[in-house]
CSV table of C-alpha atoms in Angstrom, one decimal:
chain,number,residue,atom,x,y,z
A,1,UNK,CA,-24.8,-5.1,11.9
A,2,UNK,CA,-23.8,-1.7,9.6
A,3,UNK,CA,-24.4,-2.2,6.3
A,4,UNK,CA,-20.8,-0.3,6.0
A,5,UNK,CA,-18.1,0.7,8.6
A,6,UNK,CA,-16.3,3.9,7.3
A,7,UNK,CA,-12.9,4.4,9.1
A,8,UNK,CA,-11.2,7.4,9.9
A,9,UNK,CA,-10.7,10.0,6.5
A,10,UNK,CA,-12.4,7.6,3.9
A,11,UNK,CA,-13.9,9.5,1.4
A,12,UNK,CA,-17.7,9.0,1.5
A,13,UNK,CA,-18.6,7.9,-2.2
A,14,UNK,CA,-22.2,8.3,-3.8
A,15,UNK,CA,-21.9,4.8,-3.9
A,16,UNK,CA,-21.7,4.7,-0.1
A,17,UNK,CA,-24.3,7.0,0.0
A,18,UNK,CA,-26.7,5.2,-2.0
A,19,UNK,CA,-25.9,2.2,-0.1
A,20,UNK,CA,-27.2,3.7,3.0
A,21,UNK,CA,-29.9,5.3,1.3
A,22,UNK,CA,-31.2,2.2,0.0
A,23,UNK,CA,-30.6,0.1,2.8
A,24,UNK,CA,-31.6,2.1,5.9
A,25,UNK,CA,-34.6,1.4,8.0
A,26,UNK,CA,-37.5,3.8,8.5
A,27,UNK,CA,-37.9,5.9,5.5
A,28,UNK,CA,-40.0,8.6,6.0
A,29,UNK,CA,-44.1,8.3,3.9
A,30,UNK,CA,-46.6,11.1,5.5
A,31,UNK,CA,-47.1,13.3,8.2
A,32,UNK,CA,-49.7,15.5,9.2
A,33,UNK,CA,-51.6,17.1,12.7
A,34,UNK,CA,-54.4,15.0,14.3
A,35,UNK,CA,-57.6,17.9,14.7
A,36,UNK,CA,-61.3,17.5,15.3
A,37,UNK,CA,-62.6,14.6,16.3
A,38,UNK,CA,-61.6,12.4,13.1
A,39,UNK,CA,-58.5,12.2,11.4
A,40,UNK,CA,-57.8,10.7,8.2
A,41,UNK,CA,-54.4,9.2,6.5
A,42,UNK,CA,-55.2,8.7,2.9
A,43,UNK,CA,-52.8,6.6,0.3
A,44,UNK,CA,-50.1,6.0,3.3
A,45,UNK,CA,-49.7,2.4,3.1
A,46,UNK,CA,-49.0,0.7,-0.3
A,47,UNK,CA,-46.7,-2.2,-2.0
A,48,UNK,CA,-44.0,0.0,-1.8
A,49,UNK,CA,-43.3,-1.2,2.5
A,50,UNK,CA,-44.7,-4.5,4.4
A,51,UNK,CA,-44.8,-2.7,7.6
A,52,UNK,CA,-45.1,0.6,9.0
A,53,UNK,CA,-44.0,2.5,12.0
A,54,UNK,CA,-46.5,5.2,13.1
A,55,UNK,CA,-45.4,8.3,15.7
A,56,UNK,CA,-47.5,10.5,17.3
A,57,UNK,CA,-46.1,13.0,19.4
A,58,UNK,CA,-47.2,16.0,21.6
A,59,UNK,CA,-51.0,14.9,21.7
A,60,UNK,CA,-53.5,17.2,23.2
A,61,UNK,CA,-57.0,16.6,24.2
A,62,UNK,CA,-60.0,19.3,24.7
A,63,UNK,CA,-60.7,17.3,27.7
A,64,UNK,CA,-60.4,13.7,28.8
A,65,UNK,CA,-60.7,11.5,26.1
A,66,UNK,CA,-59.4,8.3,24.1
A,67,UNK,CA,-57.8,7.4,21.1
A,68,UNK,CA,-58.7,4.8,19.1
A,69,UNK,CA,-58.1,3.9,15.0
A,70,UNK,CA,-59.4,1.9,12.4
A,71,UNK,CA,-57.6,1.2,8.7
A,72,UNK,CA,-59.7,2.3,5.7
A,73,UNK,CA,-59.9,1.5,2.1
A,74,UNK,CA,-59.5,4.9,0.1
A,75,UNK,CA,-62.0,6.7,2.0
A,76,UNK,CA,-63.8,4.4,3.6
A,77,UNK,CA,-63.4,3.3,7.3
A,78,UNK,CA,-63.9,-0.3,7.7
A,79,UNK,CA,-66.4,-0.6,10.7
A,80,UNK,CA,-67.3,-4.1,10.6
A,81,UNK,CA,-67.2,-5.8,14.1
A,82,UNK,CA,-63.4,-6.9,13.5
A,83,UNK,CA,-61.4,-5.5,15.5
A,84,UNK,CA,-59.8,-6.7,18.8
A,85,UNK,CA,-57.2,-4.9,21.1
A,86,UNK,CA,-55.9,-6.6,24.0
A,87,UNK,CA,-53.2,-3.6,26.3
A,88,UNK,CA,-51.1,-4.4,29.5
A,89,UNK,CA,-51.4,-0.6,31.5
A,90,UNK,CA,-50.0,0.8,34.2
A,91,UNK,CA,-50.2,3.7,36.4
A,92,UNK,CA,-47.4,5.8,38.3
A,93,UNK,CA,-49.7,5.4,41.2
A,94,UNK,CA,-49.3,2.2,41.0
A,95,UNK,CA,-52.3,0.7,39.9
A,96,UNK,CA,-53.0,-1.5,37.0
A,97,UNK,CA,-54.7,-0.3,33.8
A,98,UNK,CA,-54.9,-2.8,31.4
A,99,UNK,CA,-57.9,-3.1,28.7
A,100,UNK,CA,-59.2,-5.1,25.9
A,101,UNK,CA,-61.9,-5.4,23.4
A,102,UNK,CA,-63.1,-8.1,21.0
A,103,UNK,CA,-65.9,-8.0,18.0
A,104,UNK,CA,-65.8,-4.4,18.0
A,105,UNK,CA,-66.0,-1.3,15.5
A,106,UNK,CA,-62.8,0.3,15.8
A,107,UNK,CA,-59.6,-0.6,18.1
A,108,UNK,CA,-57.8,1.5,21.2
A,109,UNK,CA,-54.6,2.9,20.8
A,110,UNK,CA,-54.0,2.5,24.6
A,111,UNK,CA,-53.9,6.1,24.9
A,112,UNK,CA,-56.1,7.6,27.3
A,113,UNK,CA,-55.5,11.6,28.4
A,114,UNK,CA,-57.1,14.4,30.3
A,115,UNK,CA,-57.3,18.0,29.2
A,116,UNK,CA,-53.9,18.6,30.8
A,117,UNK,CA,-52.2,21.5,31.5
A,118,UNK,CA,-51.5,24.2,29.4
A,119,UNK,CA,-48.6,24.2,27.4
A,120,UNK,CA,-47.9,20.5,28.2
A,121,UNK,CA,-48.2,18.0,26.4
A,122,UNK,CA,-50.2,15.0,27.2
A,123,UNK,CA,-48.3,12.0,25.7
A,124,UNK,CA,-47.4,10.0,22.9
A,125,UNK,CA,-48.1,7.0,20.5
A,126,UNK,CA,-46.1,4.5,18.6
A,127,UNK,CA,-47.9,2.0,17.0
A,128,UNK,CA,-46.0,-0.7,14.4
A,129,UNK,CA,-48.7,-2.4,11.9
A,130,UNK,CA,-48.2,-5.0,10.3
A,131,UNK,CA,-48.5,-5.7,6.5
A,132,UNK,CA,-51.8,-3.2,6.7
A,133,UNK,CA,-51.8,-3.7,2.7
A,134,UNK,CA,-51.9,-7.6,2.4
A,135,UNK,CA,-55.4,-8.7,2.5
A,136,UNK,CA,-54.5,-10.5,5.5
A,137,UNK,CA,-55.5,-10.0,9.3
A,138,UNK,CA,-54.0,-7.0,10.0
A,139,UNK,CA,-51.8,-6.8,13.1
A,140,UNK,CA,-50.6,-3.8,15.2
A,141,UNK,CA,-48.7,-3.6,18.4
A,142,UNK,CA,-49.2,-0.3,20.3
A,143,UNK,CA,-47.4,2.2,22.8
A,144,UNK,CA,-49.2,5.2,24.7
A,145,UNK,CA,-48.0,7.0,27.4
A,146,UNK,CA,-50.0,9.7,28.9
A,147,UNK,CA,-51.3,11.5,31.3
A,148,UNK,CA,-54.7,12.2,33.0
A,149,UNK,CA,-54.6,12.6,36.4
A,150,UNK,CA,-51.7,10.4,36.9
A,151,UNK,CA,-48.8,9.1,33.9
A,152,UNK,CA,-50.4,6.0,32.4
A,153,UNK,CA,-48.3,3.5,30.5
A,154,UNK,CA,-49.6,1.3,27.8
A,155,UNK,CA,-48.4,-2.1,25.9
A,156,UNK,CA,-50.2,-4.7,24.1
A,157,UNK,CA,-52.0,-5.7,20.6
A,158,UNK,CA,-54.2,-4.7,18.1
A,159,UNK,CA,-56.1,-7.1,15.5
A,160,UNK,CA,-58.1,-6.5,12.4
A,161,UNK,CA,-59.7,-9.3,11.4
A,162,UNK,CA,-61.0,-9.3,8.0
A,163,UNK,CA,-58.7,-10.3,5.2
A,164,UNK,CA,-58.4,-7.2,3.2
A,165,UNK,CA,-56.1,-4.5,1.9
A,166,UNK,CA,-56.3,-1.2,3.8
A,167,UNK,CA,-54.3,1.9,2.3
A,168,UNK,CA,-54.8,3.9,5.1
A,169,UNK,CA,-55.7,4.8,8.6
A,170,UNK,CA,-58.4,6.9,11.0
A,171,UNK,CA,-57.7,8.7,14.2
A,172,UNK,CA,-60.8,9.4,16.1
A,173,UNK,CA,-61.9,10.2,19.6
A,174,UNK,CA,-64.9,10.3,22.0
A,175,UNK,CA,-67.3,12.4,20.8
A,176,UNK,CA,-67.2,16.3,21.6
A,177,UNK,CA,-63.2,15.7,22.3
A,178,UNK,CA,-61.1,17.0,19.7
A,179,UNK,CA,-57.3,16.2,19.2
A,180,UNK,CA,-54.1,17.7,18.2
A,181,UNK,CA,-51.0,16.0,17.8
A,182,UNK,CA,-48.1,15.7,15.3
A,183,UNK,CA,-48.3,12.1,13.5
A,184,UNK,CA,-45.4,10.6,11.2
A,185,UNK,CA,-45.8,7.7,9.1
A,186,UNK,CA,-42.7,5.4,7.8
A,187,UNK,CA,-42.0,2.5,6.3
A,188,UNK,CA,-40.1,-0.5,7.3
A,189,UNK,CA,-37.4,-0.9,4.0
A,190,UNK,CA,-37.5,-4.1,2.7
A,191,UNK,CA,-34.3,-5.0,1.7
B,1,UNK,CA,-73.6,21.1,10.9
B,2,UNK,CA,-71.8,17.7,10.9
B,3,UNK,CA,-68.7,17.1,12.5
B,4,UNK,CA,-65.2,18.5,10.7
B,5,UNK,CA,-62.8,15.7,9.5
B,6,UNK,CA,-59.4,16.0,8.9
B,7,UNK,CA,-57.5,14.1,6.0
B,8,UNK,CA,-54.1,13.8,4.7
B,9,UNK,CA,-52.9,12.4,2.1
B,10,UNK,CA,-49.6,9.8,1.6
B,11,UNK,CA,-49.8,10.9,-2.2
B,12,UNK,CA,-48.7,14.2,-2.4
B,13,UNK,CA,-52.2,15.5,-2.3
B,14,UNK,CA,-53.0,18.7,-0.1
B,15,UNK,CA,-54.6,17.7,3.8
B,16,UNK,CA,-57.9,19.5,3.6
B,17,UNK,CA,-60.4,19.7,6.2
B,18,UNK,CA,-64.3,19.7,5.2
B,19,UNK,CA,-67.4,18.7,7.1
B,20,UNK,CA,-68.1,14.9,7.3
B,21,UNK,CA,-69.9,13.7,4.7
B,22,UNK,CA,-73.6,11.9,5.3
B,23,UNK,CA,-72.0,8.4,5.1
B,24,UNK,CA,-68.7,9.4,7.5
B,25,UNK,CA,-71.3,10.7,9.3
B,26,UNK,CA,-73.2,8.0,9.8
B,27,UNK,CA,-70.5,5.7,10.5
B,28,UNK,CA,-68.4,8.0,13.0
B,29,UNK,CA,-72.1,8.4,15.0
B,30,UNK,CA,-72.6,4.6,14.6
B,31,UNK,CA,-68.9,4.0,16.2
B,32,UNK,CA,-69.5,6.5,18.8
B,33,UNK,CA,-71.7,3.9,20.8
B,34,UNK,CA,-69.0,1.7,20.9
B,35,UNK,CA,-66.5,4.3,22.0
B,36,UNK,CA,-69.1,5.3,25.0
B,37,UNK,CA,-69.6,1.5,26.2
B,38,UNK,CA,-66.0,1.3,26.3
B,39,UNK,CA,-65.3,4.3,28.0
B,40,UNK,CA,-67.6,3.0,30.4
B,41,UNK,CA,-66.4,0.0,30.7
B,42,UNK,CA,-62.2,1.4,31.3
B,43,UNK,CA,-63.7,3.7,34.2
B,44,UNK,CA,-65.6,1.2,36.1
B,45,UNK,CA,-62.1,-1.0,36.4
């Protein structure tokens, strides 16, 4: 439902304006490029949202490659054995792809890529997590699609399961594979 | 030379890119053994 239907020549007030400004839904935190091998987001996630909405688009890999993420605390990656990922895939051949992980270091996007062609890009992520600031188990669901030697499609869940407070998040692939990519971090408003 | 790492920040600060440190070192190398028994593990399916 709007928070306000205008009709036809209305005047739009500050007041309207500040309505939609407080009341709309993704509202815009960081940005930056994925490079090298490891990426960090620093002092993205705070009190100010519950839950944010992460988009990363036009990824490119030096060759094939994965990648994964794990939340850290200023700093520091956690790298604890917590983390568990379980992702429904698909391939445009036709073949499944699905994955999943449990007790381990750091947790699959879903996205999997090859070097690609030049000047295309290889594919995208959207990943929503959940509450990454409550020291609570941390839930994500993720979205990659990408392409290797086929377009692969992938769905599903990631966990972090200690009960802490992260304020940010890592980016990393396989060794020796660097990555580029454009990735924007919002907030879910609260009210 | 370690591996670079890039960081932004959420807080206004500038993104910077430096070499890893001994400790994000240590734990990017130590993860690095999970990332090649997975990759293993997604190409035998």
């Amino acid at each position: 439902m709007a928070v306000k239907t205008f009709s036809t020549g209305e005047v739009l007030t500050a007041a309207d304006t500040n309505t939609y400004l407080n009341n709309g839904g993704l509202v815009y935190v960081a940005n930056g490029t994925l490079a090298n091998t490891s990426t960090n987001f620093q002092s993205c996630f705070s009190a100010t949202y519950n839950n944010y909405r992460i988009m990363i688009n036009n990824i490119s890999l030096s060759g094939a490659g994965y990648i994964y993420f794990r939340f850290l605390s200023g700093s520091t990656a956690a790298n604890a054995a917590n983390y568990y990922w379980a992702i429904n895939g698909y391939t445009s051949a036709g073949t499944a792809s699905d994955d999943s992980g449990a007790a381990q270091t750091l947790t699959f996007t879903g996205f999997q890529g090859g070097a690609g062609v030049a000047g295309l890009q290889t594919g995208y992520i959207i990943l929503d997590v959940c509450a990454p600031f409550v020291a609570q188990r941390t839930f994500t669901t993720c979205q990659a699609a990408s392409y290797t030697d086929r377009f692969l499609g992938r769905a599903g869940m990631c966990e972090q399961d200690a009960q802490t407070s992260y304020d940010g998040i890592q980016f990393l692939t396989n060794s020796a594979v660097t990555m580029g990519g454009t990735v924007t971090i919002y907030g879910y408003r609260l009210g | 030379m370690k591996p670079l790492i890039t960081i932004h920040y959420g807080d206004g600060r500038n993104s910077e890119e430096r070499e890893m440190t001994d400790e994000e070192f240590a734990v990017w190398t130590d993860s690095q053994g999970c990332v090649s028994h997975h990759i293993e593990e997604i190409i035998d399916q």
